[in-house]
Amino acid sequence: MKTASEQLADLKAMVDDFLNASHARFNKKFNDEWTIVANADMQTIKSLTQEECFTWAYTLYGYSTFLQDELNMQKIALNWCNDKLNKMVAKNHDQFSSYTKYEQRRPLIIVNDEYAATVDHYREIAESRVQSLEGKIYELKRKADILLEKGKRI
């Protein structure tokens, strides 16, 4: 039986293959310009011309699309982890008394099973990445919208 790490790597490779075959990804590699634009100081932003505002807005939208692709991958990993843990709870239902609450069963399996603990560890990582990326994507799109509006007023 494959380890949780190997199974998750296989899932990621399968999803990558699918996304590449369907051309569902827009940006396949990180662009250093994105961070320069995203982290520009106020003085730099105030000095932008109309054309630069539009170019920078487009750049930020590209960055948010790249992060959206990453967010989607993390959501797939999170769903995979939750599905695996739920199946472990169902598979081991006979180990629990009928009075054991469902909310207690998952943590008990995680504590007593190394594979479940590894899957839960990956679940925690994916969940934190999802939360982080959701906020970042919103912020980047908002910055891009502001630059578009600034460009219209120049």
PDB file of N, CA, C and O in Angstrom, residues 65-102:
ATOM      1  N   THR A  65      -4.828  35.049 -11.104  1.00  0.00           N
ATOM      2  CA  THR A  65      -5.192  33.833 -11.833  1.00  0.00           C
ATOM      3  C   THR A  65      -4.228  32.695 -11.498  1.00  0.00           C
ATOM      4  O   THR A  65      -4.649  31.552 -11.288  1.00  0.00           O
ATOM      5  N   PHE A  66      -2.951  33.013 -11.426  1.00  0.00           N
ATOM      6  CA  PHE A  66      -1.941  32.020 -11.040  1.00  0.00           C
ATOM      7  C   PHE A  66      -2.257  31.478  -9.642  1.00  0.00           C
ATOM      8  O   PHE A  66      -2.237  30.266  -9.407  1.00  0.00           O
ATOM      9  N   LEU A  67      -2.560  32.378  -8.714  1.00  0.00           N
ATOM     10  CA  LEU A  67      -2.871  31.952  -7.350  1.00  0.00           C
ATOM     11  C   LEU A  67      -4.188  31.184  -7.293  1.00  0.00           C
ATOM     12  O   LEU A  67      -4.342  30.272  -6.465  1.00  0.00           O
ATOM     13  N   GLN A  68      -5.140  31.528  -8.165  1.00  0.00           N
ATOM     14  CA  GLN A  68      -6.403  30.797  -8.220  1.00  0.00           C
ATOM     15  C   GLN A  68      -6.153  29.351  -8.625  1.00  0.00           C
ATOM     16  O   GLN A  68      -6.747  28.424  -8.067  1.00  0.00           O
ATOM     17  N   ASP A  69      -5.250  29.142  -9.581  1.00  0.00           N
ATOM     18  CA  ASP A  69      -4.885  27.776  -9.970  1.00  0.00           C
ATOM     19  C   ASP A  69      -4.298  27.016  -8.784  1.00  0.00           C
ATOM     20  O   ASP A  69      -4.615  25.844  -8.554  1.00  0.00           O
ATOM     21  N   GLU A  70      -3.440  27.684  -8.028  1.00  0.00           N
ATOM     22  CA  GLU A  70      -2.844  27.057  -6.844  1.00  0.00           C
ATOM     23  C   GLU A  70      -3.913  26.780  -5.786  1.00  0.00           C
ATOM     24  O   GLU A  70      -3.913  25.718  -5.154  1.00  0.00           O
ATOM     25  N   LEU A  71      -4.833  27.716  -5.602  1.00  0.00           N
ATOM     26  CA  LEU A  71      -5.931  27.524  -4.658  1.00  0.00           C
ATOM     27  C   LEU A  71      -6.766  26.309  -5.049  1.00  0.00           C
ATOM     28  O   LEU A  71      -7.121  25.491  -4.194  1.00  0.00           O
ATOM     29  N   ASN A  72      -7.047  26.181  -6.321  1.00  0.00           N
ATOM     30  CA  ASN A  72      -7.830  25.038  -6.783  1.00  0.00           C
ATOM     31  C   ASN A  72      -7.123  23.725  -6.473  1.00  0.00           C
ATOM     32  O   ASN A  72      -7.765  22.754  -6.060  1.00  0.00           O
ATOM     33  N   MET A  73      -5.800  23.681  -6.663  1.00  0.00           N
ATOM     34  CA  MET A  73      -5.036  22.472  -6.342  1.00  0.00           C
ATOM     35  C   MET A  73      -5.105  22.172  -4.843  1.00  0.00           C
ATOM     36  O   MET A  73      -5.239  21.010  -4.439  1.00  0.00           O
ATOM     37  N   GLN A  74      -5.014  23.195  -4.025  1.00  0.00           N
ATOM     38  CA  GLN A  74      -5.068  22.990  -2.581  1.00  0.00           C
ATOM     39  C   GLN A  74      -6.455  22.509  -2.146  1.00  0.00           C
ATOM     40  O   GLN A  74      -6.576  21.692  -1.235  1.00  0.00           O
ATOM     41  N   LYS A  75      -7.491  23.004  -2.798  1.00  0.00           N
ATOM     42  CA  LYS A  75      -8.849  22.546  -2.477  1.00  0.00           C
ATOM     43  C   LYS A  75      -9.024  21.078  -2.853  1.00  0.00           C
ATOM     44  O   LYS A  75      -9.690  20.324  -2.136  1.00  0.00           O
ATOM     45  N   ILE A  76      -8.434  20.678  -3.972  1.00  0.00           N
ATOM     46  CA  ILE A  76      -8.488  19.270  -4.367  1.00  0.00           C
ATOM     47  C   ILE A  76      -7.784  18.414  -3.321  1.00  0.00           C
ATOM     48  O   ILE A  76      -8.302  17.368  -2.909  1.00  0.00           O
ATOM     49  N   ALA A  77      -6.617  18.851  -2.876  1.00  0.00           N
ATOM     50  CA  ALA A  77      -5.876  18.105  -1.845  1.00  0.00           C
ATOM     51  C   ALA A  77      -6.674  18.050  -0.542  1.00  0.00           C
ATOM     52  O   ALA A  77      -6.749  16.998   0.113  1.00  0.00           O
ATOM     53  N   LEU A  78      -7.280  19.166  -0.165  1.00  0.00           N
ATOM     54  CA  LEU A  78      -8.081  19.218   1.062  1.00  0.00           C
ATOM     55  C   LEU A  78      -9.266  18.258   0.973  1.00  0.00           C
ATOM     56  O   LEU A  78      -9.537  17.498   1.914  1.00  0.00           O
ATOM     57  N   ASN A  79      -9.952  18.270  -0.157  1.00  0.00           N
ATOM     58  CA  ASN A  79     -11.096  17.366  -0.335  1.00  0.00           C
ATOM     59  C   ASN A  79     -10.655  15.905  -0.310  1.00  0.00           C
ATOM     60  O   ASN A  79     -11.347  15.051   0.256  1.00  0.00           O
ATOM     61  N   TRP A  80      -9.492  15.616  -0.917  1.00  0.00           N
ATOM     62  CA  TRP A  80      -8.963  14.256  -0.912  1.00  0.00           C
ATOM     63  C   TRP A  80      -8.693  13.802   0.527  1.00  0.00           C
ATOM     64  O   TRP A  80      -9.057  12.692   0.916  1.00  0.00           O
ATOM     65  N   CYS A  81      -8.056  14.665   1.303  1.00  0.00           N
ATOM     66  CA  CYS A  81      -7.733  14.329   2.699  1.00  0.00           C
ATOM     67  C   CYS A  81      -9.004  14.090   3.507  1.00  0.00           C
ATOM     68  O   CYS A  81      -9.095  13.105   4.249  1.00  0.00           O
ATOM     69  N   ASN A  82      -9.972  14.987   3.368  1.00  0.00           N
ATOM     70  CA  ASN A  82     -11.230  14.825   4.100  1.00  0.00           C
ATOM     71  C   ASN A  82     -11.944  13.539   3.692  1.00  0.00           C
ATOM     72  O   ASN A  82     -12.490  12.817   4.541  1.00  0.00           O
ATOM     73  N   ASP A  83     -11.928  13.235   2.395  1.00  0.00           N
ATOM     74  CA  ASP A  83     -12.554  12.011   1.904  1.00  0.00           C
ATOM     75  C   ASP A  83     -11.862  10.776   2.495  1.00  0.00           C
ATOM     76  O   ASP A  83     -12.533   9.839   2.951  1.00  0.00           O
ATOM     77  N   LYS A  84     -10.530  10.774   2.494  1.00  0.00           N
ATOM     78  CA  LYS A  84      -9.782   9.640   3.061  1.00  0.00           C
ATOM     79  C   LYS A  84     -10.109   9.449   4.544  1.00  0.00           C
ATOM     80  O   LYS A  84     -10.335   8.331   4.999  1.00  0.00           O
ATOM     81  N   LEU A  85     -10.114  10.551   5.289  1.00  0.00           N
ATOM     82  CA  LEU A  85     -10.401  10.457   6.728  1.00  0.00           C
ATOM     83  C   LEU A  85     -11.830   9.988   6.979  1.00  0.00           C
ATOM     84  O   LEU A  85     -12.068   9.171   7.874  1.00  0.00           O
ATOM     85  N   ASN A  86     -12.778  10.488   6.197  1.00  0.00           N
ATOM     86  CA  ASN A  86     -14.171  10.055   6.362  1.00  0.00           C
ATOM     87  C   ASN A  86     -14.330   8.567   6.063  1.00  0.00           C
ATOM     88  O   ASN A  86     -15.087   7.865   6.739  1.00  0.00           O
ATOM     89  N   LYS A  87     -13.608   8.091   5.049  1.00  0.00           N
ATOM     90  CA  LYS A  87     -13.670   6.662   4.714  1.00  0.00           C
ATOM     91  C   LYS A  87     -13.044   5.817   5.820  1.00  0.00           C
ATOM     92  O   LYS A  87     -13.501   4.706   6.090  1.00  0.00           O
ATOM     93  N   MET A  88     -12.006   6.337   6.466  1.00  0.00           N
ATOM     94  CA  MET A  88     -11.395   5.609   7.581  1.00  0.00           C
ATOM     95  C   MET A  88     -12.356   5.515   8.751  1.00  0.00           C
ATOM     96  O   MET A  88     -12.425   4.470   9.419  1.00  0.00           O
ATOM     97  N   VAL A  89     -13.094   6.579   8.995  1.00  0.00           N
ATOM     98  CA  VAL A  89     -14.090   6.555  10.072  1.00  0.00           C
ATOM     99  C   VAL A  89     -15.157   5.515   9.750  1.00  0.00           C
ATOM    100  O   VAL A  89     -15.526   4.697  10.605  1.00  0.00           O
ATOM    101  N   ALA A  90     -15.632   5.521   8.519  1.00  0.00           N
ATOM    102  CA  ALA A  90     -16.668   4.563   8.126  1.00  0.00           C
ATOM    103  C   ALA A  90     -16.149   3.125   8.189  1.00  0.00           C
ATOM    104  O   ALA A  90     -16.854   2.219   8.656  1.00  0.00           O
ATOM    105  N   LYS A  91     -14.907   2.921   7.734  1.00  0.00           N
ATOM    106  CA  LYS A  91     -14.318   1.582   7.711  1.00  0.00           C
ATOM    107  C   LYS A  91     -14.128   1.022   9.127  1.00  0.00           C
ATOM    108  O   LYS A  91     -14.229  -0.182   9.350  1.00  0.00           O
ATOM    109  N   ASN A  92     -13.869   1.908  10.071  1.00  0.00           N
ATOM    110  CA  ASN A  92     -13.592   1.490  11.446  1.00  0.00           C
ATOM    111  C   ASN A  92     -14.765   1.734  12.394  1.00  0.00           C
ATOM    112  O   ASN A  92     -14.566   1.821  13.603  1.00  0.00           O
ATOM    113  N   HIS A  93     -15.959   1.829  11.845  1.00  0.00           N
ATOM    114  CA  HIS A  93     -17.119   2.127  12.688  1.00  0.00           C
ATOM    115  C   HIS A  93     -17.339   1.086  13.786  1.00  0.00           C
ATOM    116  O   HIS A  93     -17.839   1.399  14.858  1.00  0.00           O
ATOM    117  N   ASP A  94     -16.931  -0.163  13.535  1.00  0.00           N
ATOM    118  CA  ASP A  94     -17.142  -1.220  14.518  1.00  0.00           C
ATOM    119  C   ASP A  94     -16.215  -1.119  15.732  1.00  0.00           C
ATOM    120  O   ASP A  94     -16.429  -1.778  16.729  1.00  0.00           O
ATOM    121  N   GLN A  95     -15.197  -0.258  15.649  1.00  0.00           N
ATOM    122  CA  GLN A  95     -14.278  -0.078  16.770  1.00  0.00           C
ATOM    123  C   GLN A  95     -14.848   0.855  17.843  1.00  0.00           C
ATOM    124  O   GLN A  95     -14.282   0.974  18.920  1.00  0.00           O
ATOM    125  N   PHE A  96     -15.940   1.499  17.523  1.00  0.00           N
ATOM    126  CA  PHE A  96     -16.510   2.488  18.438  1.00  0.00           C
ATOM    127  C   PHE A  96     -17.832   2.002  19.007  1.00  0.00           C
ATOM    128  O   PHE A  96     -18.577   1.279  18.352  1.00  0.00           O
ATOM    129  N   SER A  97     -18.088   2.453  20.205  1.00  0.00           N
ATOM    130  CA  SER A  97     -19.377   2.173  20.818  1.00  0.00           C
ATOM    131  C   SER A  97     -20.442   2.966  20.066  1.00  0.00           C
ATOM    132  O   SER A  97     -20.156   3.995  19.451  1.00  0.00           O
ATOM    133  N   SER A  98     -21.642   2.506  20.115  1.00  0.00           N
ATOM    134  CA  SER A  98     -22.723   3.221  19.430  1.00  0.00           C
ATOM    135  C   SER A  98     -22.978   4.589  20.065  1.00  0.00           C
ATOM    136  O   SER A  98     -23.639   5.432  19.463  1.00  0.00           O
ATOM    137  N   TYR A  99     -22.419   4.799  21.236  1.00  0.00           N
ATOM    138  CA  TYR A  99     -22.603   6.082  21.921  1.00  0.00           C
ATOM    139  C   TYR A  99     -21.479   7.079  21.630  1.00  0.00           C
ATOM    140  O   TYR A  99     -21.541   8.222  22.079  1.00  0.00           O
ATOM    141  N   THR A 100     -20.462   6.638  20.903  1.00  0.00           N
ATOM    142  CA  THR A 100     -19.363   7.549  20.555  1.00  0.00           C
ATOM    143  C   THR A 100     -19.850   8.510  19.484  1.00  0.00           C
ATOM    144  O   THR A 100     -20.322   8.083  18.429  1.00  0.00           O
ATOM    145  N   LYS A 101     -19.745   9.795  19.776  1.00  0.00           N
ATOM    146  CA  LYS A 101     -20.209  10.809  18.829  1.00  0.00           C
ATOM    147  C   LYS A 101     -19.333  10.806  17.580  1.00  0.00           C
ATOM    148  O   LYS A 101     -18.139  10.530  17.643  1.00  0.00           O
ATOM    149  N   TYR A 102     -19.948  11.143  16.454  1.00  0.00           N
ATOM    150  CA  TYR A 102     -19.221  11.175  15.181  1.00  0.00           C
ATOM    151  C   TYR A 102     -18.042  12.139  15.258  1.00  0.00           C
ATOM    152  O   TYR A 102     -16.956  11.856  14.742  1.00  0.00           O
TER     153      TYR A 102
END
